[in-house]
Short mmCIF file of C-alpha atoms in Angstrom, two decimals:
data_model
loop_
_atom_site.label_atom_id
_atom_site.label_comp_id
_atom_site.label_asym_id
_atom_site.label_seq_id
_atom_site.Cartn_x
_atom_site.Cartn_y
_atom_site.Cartn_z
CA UNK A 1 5.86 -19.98 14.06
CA UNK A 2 6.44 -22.73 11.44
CA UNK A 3 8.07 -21.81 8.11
CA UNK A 4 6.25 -22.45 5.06
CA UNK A 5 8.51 -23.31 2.37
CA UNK A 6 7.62 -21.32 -0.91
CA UNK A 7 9.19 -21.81 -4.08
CA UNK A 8 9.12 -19.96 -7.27
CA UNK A 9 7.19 -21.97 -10.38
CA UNK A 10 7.99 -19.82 -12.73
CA UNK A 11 9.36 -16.19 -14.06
CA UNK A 12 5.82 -14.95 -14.24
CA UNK A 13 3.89 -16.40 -11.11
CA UNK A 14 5.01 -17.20 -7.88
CA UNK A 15 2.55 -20.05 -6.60
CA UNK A 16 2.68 -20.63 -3.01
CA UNK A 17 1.82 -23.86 -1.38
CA UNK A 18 0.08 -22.36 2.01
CA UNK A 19 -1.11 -18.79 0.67
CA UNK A 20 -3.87 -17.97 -1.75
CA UNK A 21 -2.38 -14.83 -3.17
CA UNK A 22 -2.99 -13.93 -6.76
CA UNK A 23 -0.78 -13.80 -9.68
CA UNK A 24 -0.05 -11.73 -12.28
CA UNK A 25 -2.25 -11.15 -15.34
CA UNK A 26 -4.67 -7.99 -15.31
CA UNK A 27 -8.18 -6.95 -13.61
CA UNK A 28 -11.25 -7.56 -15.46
CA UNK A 29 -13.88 -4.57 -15.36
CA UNK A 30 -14.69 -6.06 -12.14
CA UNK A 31 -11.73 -6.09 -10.45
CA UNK A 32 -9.66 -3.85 -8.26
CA UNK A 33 -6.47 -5.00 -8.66
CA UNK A 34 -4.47 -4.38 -4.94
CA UNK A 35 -0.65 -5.54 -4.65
CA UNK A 36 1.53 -6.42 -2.51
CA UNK A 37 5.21 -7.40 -1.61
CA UNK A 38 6.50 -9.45 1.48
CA UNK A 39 9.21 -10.86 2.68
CA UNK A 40 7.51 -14.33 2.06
CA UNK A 41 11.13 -16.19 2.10
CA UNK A 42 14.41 -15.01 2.98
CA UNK A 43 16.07 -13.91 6.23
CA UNK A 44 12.75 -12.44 7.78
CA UNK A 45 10.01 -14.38 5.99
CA UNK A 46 8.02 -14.73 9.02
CA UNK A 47 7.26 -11.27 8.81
CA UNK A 48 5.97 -10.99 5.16
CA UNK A 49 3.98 -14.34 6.24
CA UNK A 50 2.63 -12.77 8.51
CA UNK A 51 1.10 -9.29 6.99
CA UNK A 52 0.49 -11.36 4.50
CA UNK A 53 -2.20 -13.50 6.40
CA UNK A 54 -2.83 -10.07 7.60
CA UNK A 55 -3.95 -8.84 3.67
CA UNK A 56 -5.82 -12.10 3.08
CA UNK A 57 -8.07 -11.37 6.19
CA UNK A 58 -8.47 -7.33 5.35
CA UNK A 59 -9.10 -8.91 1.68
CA UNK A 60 -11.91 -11.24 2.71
CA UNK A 61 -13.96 -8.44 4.90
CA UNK A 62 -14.33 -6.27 2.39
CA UNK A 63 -15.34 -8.58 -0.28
CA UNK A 64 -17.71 -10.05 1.99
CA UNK A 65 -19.37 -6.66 2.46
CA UNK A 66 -19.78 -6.03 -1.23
CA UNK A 67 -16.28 -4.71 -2.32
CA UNK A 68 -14.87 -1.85 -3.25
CA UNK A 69 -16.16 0.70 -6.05
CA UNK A 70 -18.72 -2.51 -6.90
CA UNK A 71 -16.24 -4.35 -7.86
CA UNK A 72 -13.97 -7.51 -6.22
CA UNK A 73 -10.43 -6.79 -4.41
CA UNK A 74 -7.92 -9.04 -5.79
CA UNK A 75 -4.64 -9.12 -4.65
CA UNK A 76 -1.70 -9.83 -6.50
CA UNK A 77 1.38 -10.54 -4.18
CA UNK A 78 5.37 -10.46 -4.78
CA UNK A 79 7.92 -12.49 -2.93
CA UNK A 80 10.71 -9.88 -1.97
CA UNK A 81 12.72 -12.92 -0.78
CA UNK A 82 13.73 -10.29 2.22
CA UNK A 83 16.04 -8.19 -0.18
CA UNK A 84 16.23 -4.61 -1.08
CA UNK A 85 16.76 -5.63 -4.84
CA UNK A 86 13.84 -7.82 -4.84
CA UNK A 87 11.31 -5.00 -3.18
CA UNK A 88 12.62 -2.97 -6.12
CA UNK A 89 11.68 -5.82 -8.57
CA UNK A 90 8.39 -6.82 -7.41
CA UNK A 91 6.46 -3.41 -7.50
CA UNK A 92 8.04 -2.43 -11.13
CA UNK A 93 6.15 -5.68 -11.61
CA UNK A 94 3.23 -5.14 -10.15
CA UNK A 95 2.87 -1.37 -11.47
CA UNK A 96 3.82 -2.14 -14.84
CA UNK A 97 2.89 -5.83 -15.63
CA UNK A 98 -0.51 -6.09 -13.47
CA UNK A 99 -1.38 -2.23 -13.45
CA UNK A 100 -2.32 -2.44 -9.61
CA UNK A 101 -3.98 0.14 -8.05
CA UNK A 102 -2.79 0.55 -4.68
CA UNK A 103 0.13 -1.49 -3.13
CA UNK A 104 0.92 -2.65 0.37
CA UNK A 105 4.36 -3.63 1.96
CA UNK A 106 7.16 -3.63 3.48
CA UNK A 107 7.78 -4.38 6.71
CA UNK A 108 11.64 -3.91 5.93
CA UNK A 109 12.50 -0.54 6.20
CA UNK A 110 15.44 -0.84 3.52
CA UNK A 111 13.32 -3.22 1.29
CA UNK A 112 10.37 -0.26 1.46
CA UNK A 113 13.20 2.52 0.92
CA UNK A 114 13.77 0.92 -2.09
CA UNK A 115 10.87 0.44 -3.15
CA UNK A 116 8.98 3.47 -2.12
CA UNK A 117 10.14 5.72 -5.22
CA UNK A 118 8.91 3.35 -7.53
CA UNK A 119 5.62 4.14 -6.33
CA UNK A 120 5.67 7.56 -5.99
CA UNK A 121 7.36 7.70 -9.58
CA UNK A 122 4.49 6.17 -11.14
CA UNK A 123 1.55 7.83 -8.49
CA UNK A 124 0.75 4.55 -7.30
CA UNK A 125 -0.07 5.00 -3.37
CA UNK A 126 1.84 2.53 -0.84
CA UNK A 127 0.99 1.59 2.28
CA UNK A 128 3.81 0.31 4.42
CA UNK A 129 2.97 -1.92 7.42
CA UNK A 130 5.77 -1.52 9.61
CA UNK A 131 8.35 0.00 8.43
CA UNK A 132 9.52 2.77 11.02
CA UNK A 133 12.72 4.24 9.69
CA UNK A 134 11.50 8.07 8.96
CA UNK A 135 12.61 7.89 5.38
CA UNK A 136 10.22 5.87 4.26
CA UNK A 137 7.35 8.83 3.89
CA UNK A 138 10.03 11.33 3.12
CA UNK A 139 10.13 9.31 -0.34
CA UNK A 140 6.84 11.69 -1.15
CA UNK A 141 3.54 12.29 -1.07
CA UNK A 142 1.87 8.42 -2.43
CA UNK A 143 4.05 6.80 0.57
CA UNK A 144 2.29 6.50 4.11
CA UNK A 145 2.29 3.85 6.90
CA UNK A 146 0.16 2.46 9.54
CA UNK A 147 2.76 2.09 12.09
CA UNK A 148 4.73 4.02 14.23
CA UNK A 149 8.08 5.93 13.28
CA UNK A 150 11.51 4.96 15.20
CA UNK A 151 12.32 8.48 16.82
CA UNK A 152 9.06 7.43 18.80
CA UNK A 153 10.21 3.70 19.19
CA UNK A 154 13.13 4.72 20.26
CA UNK A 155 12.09 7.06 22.90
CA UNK A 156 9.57 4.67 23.89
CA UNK A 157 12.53 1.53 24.76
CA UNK A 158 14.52 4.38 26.31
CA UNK A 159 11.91 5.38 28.72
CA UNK A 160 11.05 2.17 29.84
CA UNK A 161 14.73 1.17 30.63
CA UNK A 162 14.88 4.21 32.21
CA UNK A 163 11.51 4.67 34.39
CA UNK A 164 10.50 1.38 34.57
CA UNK A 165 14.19 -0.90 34.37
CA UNK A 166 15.49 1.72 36.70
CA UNK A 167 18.75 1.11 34.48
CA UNK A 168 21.14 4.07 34.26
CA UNK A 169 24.11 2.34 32.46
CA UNK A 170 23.29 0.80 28.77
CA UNK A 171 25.29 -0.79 25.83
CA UNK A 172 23.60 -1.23 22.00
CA UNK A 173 24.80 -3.84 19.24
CA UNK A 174 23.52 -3.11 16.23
CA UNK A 175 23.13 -3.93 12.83
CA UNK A 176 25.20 -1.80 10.79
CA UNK A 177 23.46 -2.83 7.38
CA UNK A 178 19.85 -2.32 8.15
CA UNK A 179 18.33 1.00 8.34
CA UNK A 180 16.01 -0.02 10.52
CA UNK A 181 18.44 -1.26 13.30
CA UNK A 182 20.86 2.24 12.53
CA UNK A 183 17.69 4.55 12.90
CA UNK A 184 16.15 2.76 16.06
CA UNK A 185 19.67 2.87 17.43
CA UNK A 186 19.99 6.26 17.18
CA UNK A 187 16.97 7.32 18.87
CA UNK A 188 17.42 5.37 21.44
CA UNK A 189 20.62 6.51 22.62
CA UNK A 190 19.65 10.02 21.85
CA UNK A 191 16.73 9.79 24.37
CA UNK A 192 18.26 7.76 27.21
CA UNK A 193 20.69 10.12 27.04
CA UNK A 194 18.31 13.04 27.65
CA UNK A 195 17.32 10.99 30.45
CA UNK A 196 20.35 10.95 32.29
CA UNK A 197 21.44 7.49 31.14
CA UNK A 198 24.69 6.53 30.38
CA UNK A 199 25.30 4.37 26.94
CA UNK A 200 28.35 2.82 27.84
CA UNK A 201 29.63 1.35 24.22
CA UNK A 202 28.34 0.50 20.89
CA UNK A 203 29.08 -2.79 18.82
CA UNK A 204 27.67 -3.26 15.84
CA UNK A 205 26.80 -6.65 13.76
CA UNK A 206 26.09 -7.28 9.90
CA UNK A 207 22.32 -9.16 8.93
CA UNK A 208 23.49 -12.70 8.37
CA UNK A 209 26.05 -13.23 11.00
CA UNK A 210 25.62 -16.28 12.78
CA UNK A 211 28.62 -15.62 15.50
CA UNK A 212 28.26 -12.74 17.95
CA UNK A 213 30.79 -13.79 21.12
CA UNK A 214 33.34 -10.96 20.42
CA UNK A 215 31.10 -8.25 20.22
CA UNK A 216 29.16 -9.42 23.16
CA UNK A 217 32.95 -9.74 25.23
CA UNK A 218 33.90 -6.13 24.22
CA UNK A 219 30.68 -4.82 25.76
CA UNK A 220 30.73 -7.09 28.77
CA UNK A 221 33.85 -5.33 29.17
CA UNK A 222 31.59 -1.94 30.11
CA UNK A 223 29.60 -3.25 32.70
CA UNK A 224 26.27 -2.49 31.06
CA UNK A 225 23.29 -3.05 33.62
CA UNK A 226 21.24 -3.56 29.80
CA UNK A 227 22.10 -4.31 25.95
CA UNK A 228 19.60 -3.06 23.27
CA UNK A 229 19.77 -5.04 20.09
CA UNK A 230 17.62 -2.87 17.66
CA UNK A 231 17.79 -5.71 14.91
CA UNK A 232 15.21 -8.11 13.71
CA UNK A 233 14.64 -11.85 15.20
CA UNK A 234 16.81 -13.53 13.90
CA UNK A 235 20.62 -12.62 14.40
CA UNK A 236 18.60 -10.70 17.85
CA UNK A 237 18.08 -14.28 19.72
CA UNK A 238 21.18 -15.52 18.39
CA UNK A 239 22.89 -12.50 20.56
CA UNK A 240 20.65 -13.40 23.20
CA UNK A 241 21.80 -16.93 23.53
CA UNK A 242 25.31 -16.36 22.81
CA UNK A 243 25.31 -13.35 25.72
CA UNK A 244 24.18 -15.89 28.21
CA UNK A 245 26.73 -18.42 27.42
CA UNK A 246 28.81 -15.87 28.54
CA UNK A 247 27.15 -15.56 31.78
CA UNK A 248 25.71 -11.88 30.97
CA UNK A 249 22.34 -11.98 32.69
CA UNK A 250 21.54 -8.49 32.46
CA UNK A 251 18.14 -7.48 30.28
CA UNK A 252 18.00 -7.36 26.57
CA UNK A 253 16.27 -5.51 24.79
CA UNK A 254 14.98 -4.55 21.28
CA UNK A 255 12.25 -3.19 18.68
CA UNK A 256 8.95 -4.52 16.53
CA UNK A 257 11.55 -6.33 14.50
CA UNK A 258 12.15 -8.93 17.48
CA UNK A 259 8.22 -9.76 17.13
CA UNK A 260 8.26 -13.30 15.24
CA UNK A 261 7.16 -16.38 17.23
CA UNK A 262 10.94 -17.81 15.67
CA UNK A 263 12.20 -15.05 18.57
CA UNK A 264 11.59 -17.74 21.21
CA UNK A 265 12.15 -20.65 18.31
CA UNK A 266 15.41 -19.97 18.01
CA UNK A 267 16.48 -18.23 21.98
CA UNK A 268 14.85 -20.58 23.64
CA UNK A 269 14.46 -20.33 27.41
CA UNK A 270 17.61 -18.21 27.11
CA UNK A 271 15.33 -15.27 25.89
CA UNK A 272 14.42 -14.57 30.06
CA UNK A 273 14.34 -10.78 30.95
CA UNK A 274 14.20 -9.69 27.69
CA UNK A 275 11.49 -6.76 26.47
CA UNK A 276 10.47 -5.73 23.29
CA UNK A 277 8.14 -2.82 22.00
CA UNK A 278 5.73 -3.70 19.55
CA UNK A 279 2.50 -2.13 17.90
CA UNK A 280 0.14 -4.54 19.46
CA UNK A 281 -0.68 -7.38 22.33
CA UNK A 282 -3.12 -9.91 21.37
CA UNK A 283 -4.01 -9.82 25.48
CA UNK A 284 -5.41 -6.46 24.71
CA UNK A 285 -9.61 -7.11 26.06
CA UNK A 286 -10.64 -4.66 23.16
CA UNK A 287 -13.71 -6.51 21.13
CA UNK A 288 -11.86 -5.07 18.02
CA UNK A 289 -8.83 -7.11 18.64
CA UNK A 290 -10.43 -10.35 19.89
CA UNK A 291 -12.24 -10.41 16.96
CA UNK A 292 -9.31 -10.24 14.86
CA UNK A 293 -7.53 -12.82 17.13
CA UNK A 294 -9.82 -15.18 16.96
CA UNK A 295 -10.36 -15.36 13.14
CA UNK A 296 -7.01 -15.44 12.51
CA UNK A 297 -6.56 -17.88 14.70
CA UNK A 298 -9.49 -19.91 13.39
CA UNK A 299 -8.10 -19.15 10.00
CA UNK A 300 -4.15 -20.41 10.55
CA UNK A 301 -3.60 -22.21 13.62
CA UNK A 302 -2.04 -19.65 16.07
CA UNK A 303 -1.93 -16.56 17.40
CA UNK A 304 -1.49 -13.52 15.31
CA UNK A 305 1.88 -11.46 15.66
CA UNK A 306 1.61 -7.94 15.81
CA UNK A 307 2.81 -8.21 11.91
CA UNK A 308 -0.66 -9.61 11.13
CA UNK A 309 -1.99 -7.02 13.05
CA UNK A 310 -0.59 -4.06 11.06
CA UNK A 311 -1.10 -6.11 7.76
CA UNK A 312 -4.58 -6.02 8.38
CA UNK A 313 -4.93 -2.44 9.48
CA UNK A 314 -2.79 -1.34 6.19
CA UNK A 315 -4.92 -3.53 4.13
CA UNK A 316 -8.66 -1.33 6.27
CA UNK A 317 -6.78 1.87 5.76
CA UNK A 318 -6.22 1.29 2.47
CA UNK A 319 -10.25 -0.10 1.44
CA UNK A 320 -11.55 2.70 3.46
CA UNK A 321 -9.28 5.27 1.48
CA UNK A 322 -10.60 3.91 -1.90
CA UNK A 323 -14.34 3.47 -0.46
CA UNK A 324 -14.54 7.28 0.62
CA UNK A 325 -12.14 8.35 -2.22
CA UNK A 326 -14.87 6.89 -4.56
CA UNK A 327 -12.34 6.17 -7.75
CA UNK A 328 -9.26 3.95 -7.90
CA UNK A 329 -7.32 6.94 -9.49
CA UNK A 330 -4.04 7.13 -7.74
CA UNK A 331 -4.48 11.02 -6.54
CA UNK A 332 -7.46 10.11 -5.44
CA UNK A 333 -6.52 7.15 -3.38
CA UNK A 334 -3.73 9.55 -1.99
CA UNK A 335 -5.70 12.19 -0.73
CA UNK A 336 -8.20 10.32 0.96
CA UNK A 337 -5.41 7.85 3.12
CA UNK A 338 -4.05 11.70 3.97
CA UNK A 339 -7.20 12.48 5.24
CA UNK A 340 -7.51 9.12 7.79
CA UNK A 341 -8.39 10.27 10.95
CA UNK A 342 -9.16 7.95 14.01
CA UNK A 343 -9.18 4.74 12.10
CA UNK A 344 -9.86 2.38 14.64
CA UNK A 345 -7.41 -0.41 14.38
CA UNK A 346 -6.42 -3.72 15.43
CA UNK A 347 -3.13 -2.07 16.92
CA UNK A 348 -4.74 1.20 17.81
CA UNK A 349 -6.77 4.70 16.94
CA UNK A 350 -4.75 5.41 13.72
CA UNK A 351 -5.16 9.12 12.21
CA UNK A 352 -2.24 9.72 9.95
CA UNK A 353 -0.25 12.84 10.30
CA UNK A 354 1.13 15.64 7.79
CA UNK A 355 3.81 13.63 7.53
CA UNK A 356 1.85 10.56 6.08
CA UNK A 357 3.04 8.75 9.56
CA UNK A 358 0.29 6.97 12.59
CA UNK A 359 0.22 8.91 15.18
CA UNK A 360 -0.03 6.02 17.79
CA UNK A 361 1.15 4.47 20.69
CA UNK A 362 3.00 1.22 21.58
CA UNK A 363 3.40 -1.36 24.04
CA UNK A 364 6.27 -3.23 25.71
CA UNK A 365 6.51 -6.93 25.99
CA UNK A 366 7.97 -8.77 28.22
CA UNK A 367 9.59 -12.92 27.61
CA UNK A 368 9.79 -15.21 30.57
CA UNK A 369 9.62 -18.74 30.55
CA UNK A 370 8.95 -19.48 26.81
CA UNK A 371 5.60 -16.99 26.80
CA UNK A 372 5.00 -13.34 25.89
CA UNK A 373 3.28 -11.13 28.14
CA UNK A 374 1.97 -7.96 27.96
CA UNK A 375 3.64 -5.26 30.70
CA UNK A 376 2.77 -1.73 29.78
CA UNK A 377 2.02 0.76 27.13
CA UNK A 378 3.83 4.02 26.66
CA UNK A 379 1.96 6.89 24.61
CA UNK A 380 2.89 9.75 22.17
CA UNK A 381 3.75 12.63 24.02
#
């Protein structure tokens, strides 16, 4: 995926040369005022890209059916510039400047972390795309998700190594500043353990490291017959490249945050026998997702990511929440997303639990030869 270069204008709008987003400013009485933050530059900007396309497209249907409450969506979006700080920023603007109603965002589980009890501190209900680290809903009652939660991600790359790999002996390297990598970590070794697997040694990596080779030599070291790298994209097909200069061939392996079409970018053909779970395959033959597929890629060019995919379906949970709440009051809003049961979804039959969390299943993918393909999907138990 190409990266759009955004630059900030000025203090009080960010104008982007690819997106239409909206800017600060205020609602007229026939306005619903939506916001958002992504990671629209910065370490993982292809991800805030692409919920971000994701929002535009969830946007446009449901102005095109008449709206919300009678009234336009307009959404106002911040550039988190994929930091923690920044996610913090950007919703104190949007709640206090622009008076949004509703906000969607993060895919960064540390950028939503902080984030999150900004929102609930003011009542203002968040929808998180993809953030899986469990904390993110524990932040209260306005703070929910459309995706999955790592203790199930975690489980579900374990189980596939185990059943499916046939691998016994594994070795993680993970990133030791990003919740999301710590969690996923976690969860895996936990439930290849339970399996009767064997994790052989743990290295561990900051975000922003460009230089991997000792880490990858220690757990060479170990013999693993696999190495899970629960990080995101970027520093995860640097590893990947690095490991094979080293002549380790075994399979890699990692989360959602591998999912960026910079994955194969960057790894090039050294990304063979890798896997990844994700929320959604584009292959899948449902009319609900070819639909989506083939706007979006009317729309921008290329296929959508399964980032786009939960953008949209955060964006639809959200406008159905408000539709059958009937009020943009923020209690209102929050009971009704509570109440979501068997949304169907771009990336699956959604019905959010007591926890505020999808209950949902995921898929594995597999990279070979420069392409993504779809090889199987493992349920909630």
């Amino acid at each position: 995926m190409a990266r759009t270069d955004f630059r900030l204008l000025s203090v009080v709008c960010i104008v982007f040369s690819f997106f239409a987003a909206g800017c600060g400013g205020g609602a007229d009485q026939n306005e619903v005022l939506i916001g958002e933050y992504s990671s629209l530059t910065g370490t993982t900007a292809t991800f805030g890209q692409s919920t971000h396309r994701g929002m535009l497209m969830a946007v446009d249907d449901i102005n095109s059916a008449g709206g919300l409450l009678g009234k336009t969506v307009k959404l106002l979006t911040e550039d988190t510039q994929s930091k923690p700080e920044e996610a913090a920023t950007a919703v104190t603007k949007l709640i206090t400047r622009d008076k949004v109603k509703a906000i969607v965002g993060e895919v960064a589980s540390s950028r939503s972390l902080a984030a999150a009890p900004i929102c609930q501190s003011n009542s203002i209900p968040m929808v998180s795309p993809a953030s899986t680290n469990p904390q993110v809903t524990q932040k209260g009652d306005y703070i929910f998700r459309v995706c999955y939660i790592d203790p199930f991600q975690g489980e579900v790359i374990a189980k596939f190594v185990f059943n499916s790999l046939k691998i016994r002996k594994a070795a993680i390297l993970k990133d030791v500043k990003n919740d999301y990598s710590i969690g996923l970590a976690q969860y895996f070794d936990e439930t290849f353990r339970k399996l009767g697997g064997e994790v052989a040694a743990t290295q561990a990596y900051s975000e922003g490291d460009i230089d991997f080779k000792a880490q990858l030599t220690a757990l060479k070291a170990f013999g693993p017959e696999a190495i899970i790298v629960p990080g995101y994209y970027t520093e995860a097909a640097l590893i990947v490249k690095q490991a094979r200069e080293l002549n380790m061939t075994m399979p890699f392996l990692g989360g959602d945050g591998w999912d960026s079409g910079k994955l194969i970018e960057i790894g090039g053909m050294s990304m063979n026998n890798t896997y990844f779970a994700t929320a959604y395959t584009a292959d899948d033959p449902s009319p609900v997702v070819q639909k989506f597929v083939q706007t979006y890629k009317t729309r921008f060019g290329e296929p959508p990511d399964a980032m786009a995919a939960l953008g949209y379906d955060a964006g639809k949970i959200l406008f159905d929440a408000i539709g059958r709440a009937q009020s943009d009051d923020g209690a209102r809003i929050r009971d009704a997303l509570a109440a979501t049961k068997g949304f169907v979804g771009v990336t699956g039959l959604i019905t959010i639990d007591p926890d505020r969390n999808a209950r949902k299943s995921a898929v594995i993918i597999a990279v070979n030869d420069g392409k993504l393909s779809y090889k199987e999907t493992i349920q909630p138990d």
